Amino acid sequence: MRTLTRLLAGAALATGIAGAASAQDDPFTVGFVYVGPTGDFGWTYEHDQGRLAVEEEYGDAVETVFAESVPEGPDAERVITQMILGGADMIFTTSFGYGEATNAVAAQFPDVYFEHATGYLREHPNVSTYSARFYEGRAVIGHIAGHMTESNIIGYIASYPIPEVIRGINSAYLHARAVNPDVEFRVVWAYTWFDPAAEGEAAQALIDAGADVIMQHTDSTAPQAIAEEAGVITFGQASDMYQFAPRPRVSSIIDDWAPYYIRRVGEAMEGTWEQADTWDGIGAGMVGIGEMTDAIPEEVRASATELMERIASGEYHPFTGPINMQDGSAWLAEGEIADDGTLAGMDFYVEGITGEIPN
Amino acid sequence: MIVDPVTLIVALITISTPVLLAALGELVVEKSGVLNLGVEGMMIMGAVCGFVTANEVHGYATLHEIVWLDRLAPTLAFLAGMAGAAVLSLIFAFLTQFLMSNQVATGLALTLFGLGLAALIGVGYEGQPIPEVAKPLPAALREIPVVGPILFSHDFVTYLAIFAVFAIWYVLRHTRIGLVLRAVGESHDAAHALGYKVVRIRVVAILFGGAMAGLGGAFLSVVYVENWVQGMTAGAGWIALALVVFAAWKPGRVLFGAWLFGGIAALQLRLQAAEVGVPVALLDASPYLVTIIVLVVMSSNRARAALNAPAALGKTFHASG
């Protein structure tokens, strides 16, 4: 697998070098490091759409290169370094696990701009982090799921026990319970971002355990295919997954990175780029809710849309007290809103979720 | 009951099908004395060729409203998956049997080449529609409690895989063809001296291994995931290779191993869904741990290990001697 990535990275770089050499006026080169294949129709697909939007926006002034299926960990450091040696002026690393590698390379190349998605490490002035408030979207689909479930068991395919994923589970659960006090969440940790067979197995296990609504925080469409056969409903993850509408996919959370990528690349080219920690949600358009299909009753569609609008306008925050932690101790008092620091490092379930977070 | 045993058994039989097919193919290849490490590459070629064929035939049949062709699409897809992977394995056969290249290096290269070529062939096919694969047995049989889902709810390819276990066992053990194949794998020089065409037999075995791996890959993309995505086999080919060693080159044990590995995977997900506190990482790693333990046990007794492994495994043959 590692050698494959090496080859892919090499191929991507070769294109990059060839492109840079042939252009007379040396375009600004932007490199993207992806955790999955661009054809996953999920997480990586949307980042690649962002890359294409950057190319479209700036035309010949920008050159982009990318490496797919790069393993998280030390190997990423080598891929990033090779990209820069190949002429990249700016690097987007688009998965949580690239954090240390991104910062390690940033120390060696102070003139290159680094943008790390969903991370928190900014050890050097040339490293920014950015993420989307996916939990806002999860609140909306949790609301729909709470209404739709008849067995009152909602299955959740989780990837890794990191704050990003735990936050999503908590947000979805809180809003499902708000409309359906009997709802239960069953969480299966797949320990992968992208493995169609494993994700499909996880979906099947949850369905066999009685779940009639499946949510996923992994990137492939395999759970959708399994759910379709079993007659249960799902939500598109990261990308719209509209090919599974109107059932099983009844709505989706869509990541839209294009506006952010266009803005940051523009700033870097103009020299106005500054280190930042961006965390945008539905309001800023970084998180979108895919079309709600007819499989959802009309009044639920209306209430979900209303919830979405209240979140977008800032009127309502998905983590508003009173909320207790899983062990019953108080977290947020009545009307209190969670601060971003706690959300960013969230490592606990809220009260009512019965499972345990693996360590 | 925390975990429903019936759905667990149904799931593990389905999950293990691709790996079982690939491992059976590799078993025959290794019995002929050839080590082909390109199983992963051949599986993914089968997956992409199968999916592309299913999609193209489906599109054509829908456009011209040919119902029988649409029904035939999955079968054609399986054949295409087998053919695609067999063609890939032919490259391996040519390099190792005629140019006498190193089998380990060539097999690894085959995996890399297969993954890359499959990604290239599959561009644009992600998320495209394919026809539903009909179950071979009538739905009424599936309604029988306990026995129905376990015995009668599977896909044609799954039954084929289990049938192949018995067929391969019988052929290797009780037929002249099997005896010749094993002779070639044990001592190619002796087989050659007796007048058997060592290279020809090995090429056929390699092609068979490719076709089986391809069928496993096609099952994954056409039946199980119903989609094509790059790198979708995600290491199933390597598990198939481990399985052959684990099974000590015995078809029955390959079936047992495939169900054991599939069972562990299916069980750990179900224990999680039932909220039983299990160390997930340990269960996830257990197939590999079991393989290591079996390898250690096998190699601890030299005579026994030598009895099971084909003696000429991985050795290059040339008629001159």
XYZ file of C-alpha atoms in Angstrom:
680
model
C 0.000 0.000 0.000
C 2.789 2.349 0.979
C 4.685 1.692 -2.189
C 1.538 2.311 -4.181
C 1.165 5.705 -2.567
C 4.761 6.394 -3.375
C 4.067 5.685 -6.994
C 0.912 7.756 -7.030
C 2.680 10.605 -5.311
C 5.539 10.260 -7.745
C 3.160 10.391 -10.670
C 1.397 13.417 -9.239
C 4.711 15.130 -8.680
C 5.965 14.303 -12.117
C 2.905 16.046 -13.538
C 3.570 18.964 -11.259
C 7.207 19.288 -12.234
C 6.420 18.942 -15.912
C 3.701 21.564 -15.599
C 5.935 23.998 -13.744
C 8.763 23.561 -16.216
C 6.657 24.154 -19.291
C 4.992 27.323 -18.002
C 6.963 30.489 -18.780
C 5.775 32.731 -15.972
C 5.981 30.124 -13.180
C 2.417 29.834 -11.886
C 1.631 29.644 -8.186
C 1.628 25.908 -7.394
C -0.780 24.477 -4.849
C -0.413 20.907 -3.597
C -3.192 18.818 -2.082
C -2.631 15.727 0.057
C -5.647 13.410 0.193
C -6.343 10.556 2.588
C -8.580 8.616 0.151
C -9.033 8.370 -3.610
C -10.615 11.343 -5.395
C -13.311 8.950 -6.623
C -14.598 8.089 -3.133
C -17.681 10.262 -3.683
C -17.267 11.440 -0.109
C -14.637 13.360 1.832
C -11.752 13.395 -0.637
C -14.069 13.938 -3.592
C -15.279 17.218 -2.063
C -11.727 18.418 -1.367
C -10.870 17.662 -4.968
C -13.900 19.655 -6.092
C -12.410 22.517 -4.074
C -9.101 22.079 -5.879
C -10.841 22.170 -9.266
C -12.686 25.321 -8.204
C -9.332 26.948 -7.430
C -8.062 26.029 -10.905
C -11.195 27.419 -12.506
C -11.030 30.661 -10.514
C -7.409 31.524 -11.222
C -6.846 29.838 -14.585
C -3.249 29.859 -15.761
C -2.027 31.760 -12.730
C -2.376 28.613 -10.638
C -1.089 25.105 -11.026
C -2.381 22.328 -8.772
C -0.923 18.935 -7.929
C -2.341 16.257 -5.666
C -1.487 12.901 -4.105
C -4.252 10.430 -3.318
C -4.555 7.760 -0.626
C -1.618 9.034 1.401
C -1.439 7.165 4.739
C -1.730 9.302 7.844
C 1.532 9.323 9.765
C 5.228 9.666 9.008
C 4.921 8.777 5.331
C 2.845 11.913 4.765
C 5.913 13.989 5.671
C 7.838 12.553 2.757
C 4.946 13.107 0.339
C 4.579 16.756 1.395
C 8.332 17.354 1.193
C 8.510 15.902 -2.297
C 5.616 18.076 -3.376
C 7.454 21.189 -2.192
C 10.722 20.106 -3.812
C 8.640 19.682 -6.950
C 7.732 23.375 -6.796
C 4.628 23.682 -4.604
C 4.172 27.112 -2.972
C 1.206 26.171 -0.848
C 0.058 22.853 0.649
C -3.376 21.715 1.773
C -3.284 18.558 3.921
C -6.837 17.369 4.108
C -7.072 14.948 7.008
C -6.705 15.100 10.781
C -3.842 12.595 10.900
C -1.500 14.799 8.827
C -1.125 17.332 11.658
C 2.334 16.437 12.891
C 3.721 15.804 9.429
C 2.406 19.168 8.218
C 4.039 21.054 11.083
C 7.305 19.135 10.765
C 7.632 20.055 7.084
C 6.459 23.633 7.731
C 9.465 24.147 10.006
C 11.812 23.322 7.126
C 10.072 25.483 4.527
C 9.111 28.819 6.136
C 8.276 30.358 2.730
C 5.621 27.785 1.885
C 2.038 28.238 3.102
C 0.450 25.292 4.886
C -3.231 24.645 5.475
C -4.215 21.647 7.577
C -7.836 20.494 7.589
C -9.633 19.537 10.817
C -6.461 19.937 12.893
C -5.372 22.104 15.795
C -1.543 22.147 15.586
C -0.157 25.498 14.452
C 3.462 25.349 15.649
C 4.833 27.667 12.968
C 3.602 31.011 11.599
C 3.142 29.499 8.125
C 0.617 26.885 9.286
C -3.107 27.555 9.369
C -5.831 25.139 10.330
C -9.362 25.055 9.020
C -12.395 22.947 9.563
C -16.113 22.979 9.174
C -18.683 22.838 11.930
C -20.026 19.516 10.737
C -21.820 19.144 14.072
C -24.243 21.818 12.863
C -25.190 19.582 9.958
C -25.319 16.545 12.252
C -27.817 18.386 14.452
C -30.132 18.709 11.460
C -29.840 15.093 10.316
C -30.100 13.923 13.936
C -33.375 15.813 14.127
C -34.616 14.034 10.982
C -33.341 10.649 12.224
C -35.147 11.043 15.543
C -38.393 11.601 13.694
C -37.869 8.823 11.159
C -36.825 5.900 13.362
C -39.520 3.401 14.280
C -37.357 0.891 16.120
C -35.894 3.822 18.093
C -32.428 2.463 17.393
C -30.123 4.614 15.289
C -26.922 3.021 14.013
C -23.810 5.153 13.714
C -20.715 4.067 11.791
C -17.818 5.988 13.322
C -14.253 6.110 12.035
C -11.748 6.942 14.764
C -12.409 8.175 18.325
C -11.233 11.754 17.728
C -13.029 14.950 18.886
C -14.407 15.634 15.396
C -16.248 12.308 15.309
C -17.344 12.321 18.968
C -18.752 15.833 18.518
C -20.812 14.621 15.580
C -22.230 11.691 17.557
C -23.138 13.975 20.478
C -24.775 16.580 18.263
C -26.788 14.024 16.301
C -27.870 12.269 19.499
C -28.954 15.443 21.301
C -31.168 16.511 18.419
C -32.602 13.052 17.830
C -33.480 12.778 21.519
C -35.015 16.245 21.510
C -37.745 15.018 19.165
C -37.814 11.381 20.320
C -36.979 10.751 24.011
C -36.841 6.965 23.504
C -34.110 7.048 20.898
C -30.963 4.937 21.365
C -27.640 5.277 19.550
C -25.514 2.255 18.680
C -22.009 3.248 17.623
C -19.641 0.962 15.709
C -16.013 2.058 15.344
C -14.729 0.927 11.970
C -11.170 2.262 12.475
C -10.949 3.389 8.901
C -11.922 6.460 6.899
C -12.299 4.503 3.720
C -12.793 0.761 3.320
C -16.021 -0.061 1.435
C -16.154 -3.693 2.580
C -15.546 -2.875 6.244
C -18.068 -0.021 6.174
C -20.641 -2.281 4.561
C -20.066 -4.921 7.235
C -20.496 -2.300 9.940
C -23.797 -1.178 8.407
C -24.993 -4.786 8.237
C -24.060 -5.372 11.894
C -26.035 -2.298 12.962
C -29.057 -3.291 10.891
C -28.931 -6.784 12.395
C -28.854 -5.135 15.833
C -32.180 -3.495 15.031
C -31.195 -0.086 13.682
C -33.545 1.343 11.039
C -31.618 4.579 10.493
C -27.902 4.496 9.640
C -25.587 7.474 9.965
C -21.979 7.294 8.871
C -18.807 9.192 9.568
C -16.779 7.244 7.015
C -16.325 8.176 3.404
C -17.563 5.458 1.057
C -21.046 4.769 -0.259
C -20.993 1.080 0.754
C -23.290 1.554 3.789
C -25.832 3.156 1.447
C -25.921 0.038 -0.747
C -26.365 -2.252 2.265
C -29.110 -0.020 3.684
C -30.910 0.048 0.356
C -31.143 -3.739 0.359
C -32.297 -3.835 3.991
C -34.874 -1.077 3.469
C -33.518 1.293 6.124
C -32.630 4.955 5.645
C -29.279 6.751 5.530
C -27.740 10.180 5.103
C -25.064 11.166 2.602
C -21.746 11.899 4.269
C -19.263 14.606 3.205
C -20.656 14.478 -0.319
C -24.297 14.453 -1.396
C -24.404 10.748 -2.428
C -27.495 11.700 -4.389
C -27.330 8.514 -6.493
C -28.942 6.778 -3.488
C -31.893 9.228 -3.268
C -34.823 9.266 -2.590
C -34.200 6.151 -0.480
C -32.138 5.053 1.389
C -30.400 8.459 1.314
C -33.040 10.915 2.567
C -30.709 13.883 3.070
C -26.995 14.564 3.477
C -24.272 16.691 4.967
C -22.174 18.276 2.247
C -18.732 19.778 2.789
C -18.117 22.758 0.522
C -14.453 23.704 0.633
C -14.347 25.686 -2.634
C -15.000 29.204 -1.228
C -12.361 28.764 1.456
C -9.759 27.329 -0.926
C -10.328 30.097 -3.451
C -10.018 32.794 -0.776
C -6.875 31.377 0.868
C -5.059 30.706 -2.401
C -5.915 34.243 -3.491
C -4.526 35.674 -0.243
C -1.346 33.649 -0.561
C -0.795 34.876 -4.119
C -1.334 38.492 -3.092
C 0.837 38.120 -0.018
C -1.956 38.959 2.421
C -2.148 35.405 3.801
C -2.068 35.259 7.590
C -2.097 32.398 10.022
C -5.649 31.602 11.028
C -7.824 28.986 12.625
C -11.004 28.936 10.567
C -14.069 27.063 11.749
C -17.106 27.816 9.611
C -20.493 26.174 9.530
C -23.828 26.279 7.771
C -23.989 30.089 7.971
C -20.764 30.606 6.015
C -21.702 27.900 3.507
C -18.912 25.484 4.443
C -21.493 22.929 5.586
C -24.542 22.259 3.440
C -27.590 20.079 3.925
C -28.444 18.050 0.827
C -31.959 17.978 -0.559
C -34.445 16.308 1.763
C -36.374 13.736 -0.258
C -40.071 12.854 -0.213
C -39.269 9.877 2.018
C -39.273 12.400 4.885
C -42.760 13.584 5.958
C -43.453 17.190 5.012
C -43.727 18.537 8.555
C -40.355 16.995 9.452
C -38.795 18.594 6.391
C -40.222 21.930 7.531
C -38.977 21.610 11.106
C -35.534 20.435 9.926
C -35.296 23.390 7.566
C -36.262 25.733 10.386
C -33.584 24.228 12.641
C -31.044 24.646 9.856
C -31.975 28.309 9.382
C -31.783 29.040 13.101
C -28.308 27.501 13.224
C -27.215 29.380 10.082
C -28.345 32.737 11.458
C -26.543 32.131 14.747
C -29.795 32.255 16.684
C -29.321 28.705 17.957
C -26.178 26.754 18.861
C -26.441 22.937 18.714
C -24.630 22.646 22.048
C -26.852 24.816 24.255
C -27.428 23.806 27.895
C -28.693 22.168 29.918
C -26.467 19.271 28.845
C -24.900 16.731 31.171
C -21.936 14.533 30.475
C -22.429 10.785 30.107
C -21.632 10.108 33.793
C -24.381 12.535 34.830
C -22.112 15.385 35.872
C -23.136 18.831 34.679
C -21.446 20.205 31.571
C -23.543 23.131 30.369
C -26.037 25.001 32.555
C -29.442 26.118 31.284
C -28.922 28.407 28.299
C -25.131 28.113 28.420
C -23.379 27.649 25.076
C -20.349 25.393 24.632
C -17.109 27.243 23.963
C -15.059 26.343 20.896
C -12.129 25.123 22.984
C -14.193 22.418 24.674
C -15.829 21.447 21.398
C -12.472 21.232 19.637
C -11.138 18.800 22.211
C -14.346 16.939 22.944
C -13.530 13.483 24.327
C -16.726 12.571 26.176
C -20.250 11.469 25.348
C -23.254 13.443 26.540
C -25.770 11.957 28.946
C -28.018 9.335 27.397
C -25.528 7.698 25.037
C -24.941 4.230 26.431
C -21.756 3.064 24.720
C -18.161 3.729 25.639
C -15.566 5.646 23.686
C -12.653 3.283 22.946
C -9.256 4.600 23.948
C -29.233 -12.885 23.230
C -26.624 -10.165 22.756
C -25.663 -11.147 19.224
C -28.099 -12.947 16.951
C -26.175 -16.049 15.779
C -28.243 -16.465 12.613
C -27.481 -13.052 11.146
C -23.882 -13.438 12.308
C -23.477 -16.671 10.346
C -25.178 -15.185 7.272
C -22.897 -12.148 7.450
C -19.686 -14.116 7.903
C -20.449 -16.380 4.939
C -21.069 -13.334 2.729
C -18.074 -11.379 3.998
C -15.662 -14.273 3.504
C -16.673 -15.058 -0.090
C -14.168 -12.805 -1.948
C -11.240 -13.883 0.224
C -12.257 -17.537 -0.012
C -12.320 -17.456 -3.818
C -8.961 -15.712 -4.065
C -7.361 -18.033 -1.519
C -8.603 -21.155 -3.329
C -7.118 -19.866 -6.571
C -3.808 -19.100 -4.890
C -3.809 -22.548 -3.276
C -3.894 -24.216 -6.683
C -1.152 -21.885 -7.947
C 1.069 -22.664 -4.966
C 0.362 -26.378 -5.234
C 1.885 -26.180 -8.709
C 5.010 -24.677 -7.153
C 4.435 -21.029 -8.050
C 4.193 -18.220 -5.513
C 2.069 -15.394 -6.939
C 1.980 -12.406 -4.571
C -0.152 -10.459 -7.033
C -3.499 -11.599 -5.611
C -4.464 -8.088 -4.495
C -3.783 -6.711 -7.967
C -5.744 -9.492 -9.657
C -8.682 -9.034 -7.287
C -8.947 -5.336 -7.954
C -8.735 -5.985 -11.709
C -11.628 -8.416 -11.320
C -13.549 -5.823 -9.346
C -13.140 -3.102 -11.958
C -13.685 -5.304 -15.037
C -16.776 -6.828 -13.450
C -18.243 -3.493 -12.482
C -17.527 -1.805 -15.799
C -19.090 -4.720 -17.681
C -22.178 -4.762 -15.458
C -22.626 -1.027 -15.976
C -22.060 -1.056 -19.756
C -24.317 -4.064 -20.386
C -26.978 -2.570 -18.117
C -26.789 0.741 -19.979
C -27.039 -0.927 -23.391
C -29.866 -3.242 -22.324
C -31.843 -0.393 -20.784
C -31.366 1.807 -23.852
C -32.589 -0.886 -26.230
C -35.044 -2.383 -23.735
C -33.571 -5.880 -23.912
C -34.766 -7.473 -20.676
C -32.953 -10.800 -21.042
C -29.645 -9.033 -21.600
C -30.106 -6.993 -18.452
C -30.720 -10.195 -16.505
C -27.595 -11.665 -17.993
C -25.491 -8.623 -17.040
C -24.261 -9.941 -13.647
C -23.166 -13.237 -15.199
C -21.293 -11.396 -17.930
C -19.774 -9.188 -15.236
C -18.456 -12.186 -13.321
C -17.006 -13.665 -16.514
C -15.408 -10.322 -17.370
C -13.935 -10.062 -13.875
C -12.441 -13.536 -14.210
C -11.131 -12.771 -17.692
C -9.632 -9.421 -16.683
C -7.751 -10.886 -13.759
C -6.675 -13.927 -15.782
C -5.203 -11.660 -18.457
C -3.293 -9.824 -15.738
C -2.013 -13.118 -14.348
C -0.875 -14.042 -17.853
C 1.711 -11.262 -17.592
C 2.966 -12.879 -14.409
C 2.989 -16.296 -16.083
C 4.965 -14.989 -19.043
C 7.547 -13.205 -16.889
C 8.076 -16.005 -14.377
C 7.686 -19.087 -16.572
C 9.270 -17.980 -19.821
C 11.627 -15.176 -18.810
C 12.253 -16.868 -15.444
C 12.020 -13.723 -13.385
C 11.910 -13.810 -9.583
C 8.407 -14.789 -8.495
C 8.277 -12.679 -5.332
C 9.348 -9.481 -7.054
C 7.131 -10.122 -10.084
C 4.121 -10.845 -7.866
C 4.585 -7.632 -5.881
C 4.951 -5.695 -9.111
C 1.762 -7.322 -10.379
C -0.158 -6.005 -7.368
C 1.097 -2.466 -7.930
C 0.416 -2.660 -11.645
C -3.063 -4.095 -11.077
C -4.013 -1.371 -8.596
C -2.857 1.348 -10.976
C -4.398 -0.165 -14.088
C -7.712 -0.768 -12.301
C -7.805 2.858 -11.155
C -7.226 3.926 -14.769
C -9.915 1.637 -16.212
C -12.406 2.669 -13.531
C -12.189 6.437 -14.077
C -15.723 7.784 -14.450
C -17.461 4.613 -13.318
C -17.724 5.495 -9.624
C -21.341 5.554 -8.498
C -22.717 4.441 -11.875
C -25.812 2.194 -11.856
C -25.604 -1.576 -12.209
C -28.441 -4.103 -12.279
C -29.525 -5.853 -9.109
C -28.087 -9.364 -8.809
C -30.958 -11.803 -8.325
C -30.667 -14.482 -5.633
C -30.655 -17.966 -7.161
C -33.038 -19.634 -4.698
C -36.752 -18.778 -4.292
C -37.637 -16.305 -1.558
C -39.955 -18.804 0.133
C -36.990 -20.942 1.190
C -35.410 -17.945 2.914
C -38.467 -17.598 5.139
C -37.760 -20.893 6.927
C -36.556 -19.980 10.412
C -32.837 -20.354 11.184
C -32.008 -22.747 8.327
C -33.546 -20.513 5.629
C -31.303 -17.473 6.014
C -28.175 -19.524 6.740
C -28.482 -21.996 3.866
C -30.726 -20.444 1.234
C -30.234 -16.661 1.310
C -26.878 -16.416 -0.463
C -25.744 -15.331 -3.873
C -24.836 -17.704 -6.639
C -21.145 -16.848 -6.354
C -21.129 -17.747 -2.656
C -22.496 -21.214 -3.400
C -19.992 -21.510 -6.216
C -17.152 -20.683 -3.846
C -18.180 -23.375 -1.387
C -18.638 -25.865 -4.203
C -15.140 -24.938 -5.407
C -13.705 -25.957 -2.032
C -14.945 -29.513 -2.535
C -14.133 -29.579 -6.235
C -10.548 -28.457 -5.688
C -10.102 -30.861 -2.780
C -11.386 -33.730 -4.923
C -9.328 -32.852 -7.981
C -6.103 -32.399 -6.018
C -6.599 -35.516 -3.974
C -8.349 -38.048 -6.155
C -7.649 -37.329 -9.811
C -4.742 -37.786 -12.134
C -4.696 -34.057 -12.980
C -4.357 -33.263 -9.280
C -1.542 -35.754 -8.891
C 0.362 -34.286 -11.828
C -0.164 -30.742 -10.517
C 1.148 -31.719 -7.103
C 4.087 -33.559 -8.662
C 5.051 -30.404 -10.546
C 4.828 -28.445 -7.310
C 6.876 -30.923 -5.314
C 9.675 -31.552 -7.776
C 9.564 -29.929 -11.180
C 12.690 -31.776 -12.290
C 11.194 -35.176 -11.546
C 7.927 -34.223 -13.218
C 9.867 -32.962 -16.214
C 11.865 -36.192 -16.383
C 8.599 -38.098 -16.463
C 7.596 -36.069 -19.468
C 5.102 -33.638 -17.976
C 5.047 -30.133 -19.388
C 5.992 -28.242 -16.243
C 5.727 -24.753 -17.709
C 2.432 -25.420 -19.446
C 0.851 -26.862 -16.292
C 2.043 -23.943 -14.215
C 0.717 -21.382 -16.701
C -2.707 -23.003 -16.566
C -2.595 -22.999 -12.748
C -1.639 -19.315 -12.719
C -4.523 -18.495 -15.076
C -6.919 -20.424 -12.835
C -5.647 -18.507 -9.807
C -6.165 -15.241 -11.649
C -9.713 -16.139 -12.642
C -10.622 -17.105 -9.071
C -9.160 -13.879 -7.643
C -11.012 -11.949 -10.346
C -14.298 -13.598 -9.451
C -13.721 -12.644 -5.811
C -13.069 -9.045 -6.814
C -16.142 -8.957 -9.061
C -18.275 -10.305 -6.211
C -17.038 -7.444 -4.047
C -17.862 -4.683 -6.541
C -20.953 -6.117 -8.276
C -22.743 -7.891 -5.423
C -21.483 -6.678 -2.078
C -20.613 -2.990 -2.402
C -22.493 -2.407 -5.683
C -20.059 0.302 -6.560
C -16.583 0.803 -7.919
C -14.062 2.789 -5.916
C -10.302 2.885 -6.240
C -8.493 0.597 -3.839
C -11.732 -1.038 -2.774
C -10.214 -4.466 -2.098
C -8.320 -2.776 0.768
C -5.922 -5.641 1.481
C -8.268 -8.605 0.916
C -5.681 -10.131 -1.428
C -3.052 -10.159 1.289
C -5.432 -11.865 3.682
C -6.075 -14.488 0.987
C -2.325 -15.122 0.760
C -2.045 -15.456 4.532
C -5.016 -17.789 4.484
C -3.282 -20.284 2.174
C -0.352 -20.587 4.579
C -2.701 -20.623 7.562
C -4.593 -23.493 5.938
C -1.397 -25.452 5.281
C -2.384 -25.717 1.572
C -5.552 -27.691 2.343
C -8.832 -26.574 0.712
C -11.020 -27.559 3.673
C -8.893 -25.524 6.026
C -9.027 -22.561 3.632
C -12.793 -22.619 4.038
C -12.457 -22.887 7.812
C -9.906 -20.048 7.896
C -11.987 -17.790 5.656
C -15.036 -18.282 7.876
C -12.931 -17.825 11.006
C -11.466 -14.540 9.752
C -14.840 -13.386 8.407
C -16.486 -14.472 11.640
C -14.092 -12.470 13.785
C -14.690 -9.361 11.651
C -18.476 -9.789 11.740
C -18.515 -10.628 15.450
C -16.455 -7.675 16.609
C -18.762 -5.236 14.782
C -21.808 -6.925 16.313
C -20.345 -6.860 19.801
C -19.791 -3.139 19.323
C -23.338 -2.653 18.077
C -24.585 -4.556 21.132
C -22.421 -2.280 23.304
C -20.364 -5.085 24.784
C -17.043 -3.662 25.926
C -14.481 -5.388 23.711
C -10.976 -4.239 22.840
C -11.747 -3.412 19.218
C -8.150 -3.023 18.117
C -7.254 -6.477 19.455
C -10.149 -8.151 17.655
C -9.305 -6.276 14.474
C -5.752 -7.560 14.623
C -6.728 -11.100 15.596
C -6.746 -12.642 12.071
C -3.142 -11.561 11.672
C -2.233 -12.755 15.162
C -3.817 -16.140 14.456
C -1.850 -16.383 11.194
C 1.416 -15.615 12.997
C 0.663 -18.191 15.688
C -0.163 -20.840 13.092
C 3.045 -20.038 11.197
C 5.080 -20.369 14.382
C 3.438 -23.670 15.291
C 3.926 -25.014 11.785
C 7.549 -24.024 11.530
C 8.315 -25.376 14.984
C 8.030 -28.851 13.522
C 10.221 -28.962 10.448
C 9.108 -32.336 9.208
C 5.480 -31.335 9.361
C 6.003 -28.017 7.653
C 7.938 -29.732 4.884
C 5.126 -32.207 4.476
C 2.576 -29.486 3.767
C 4.366 -26.820 1.764
C 4.997 -27.690 -1.890
C 8.717 -28.413 -2.035
C 9.345 -26.487 -5.242
C 7.340 -23.444 -4.144
C 8.802 -20.275 -5.590
C 11.668 -22.039 -7.371
C 12.413 -21.189 -10.971
C 12.309 -24.039 -13.450
C 14.268 -24.428 -16.623
C 14.224 -27.578 -18.715
C 18.022 -27.542 -19.069
C 18.276 -28.409 -15.514
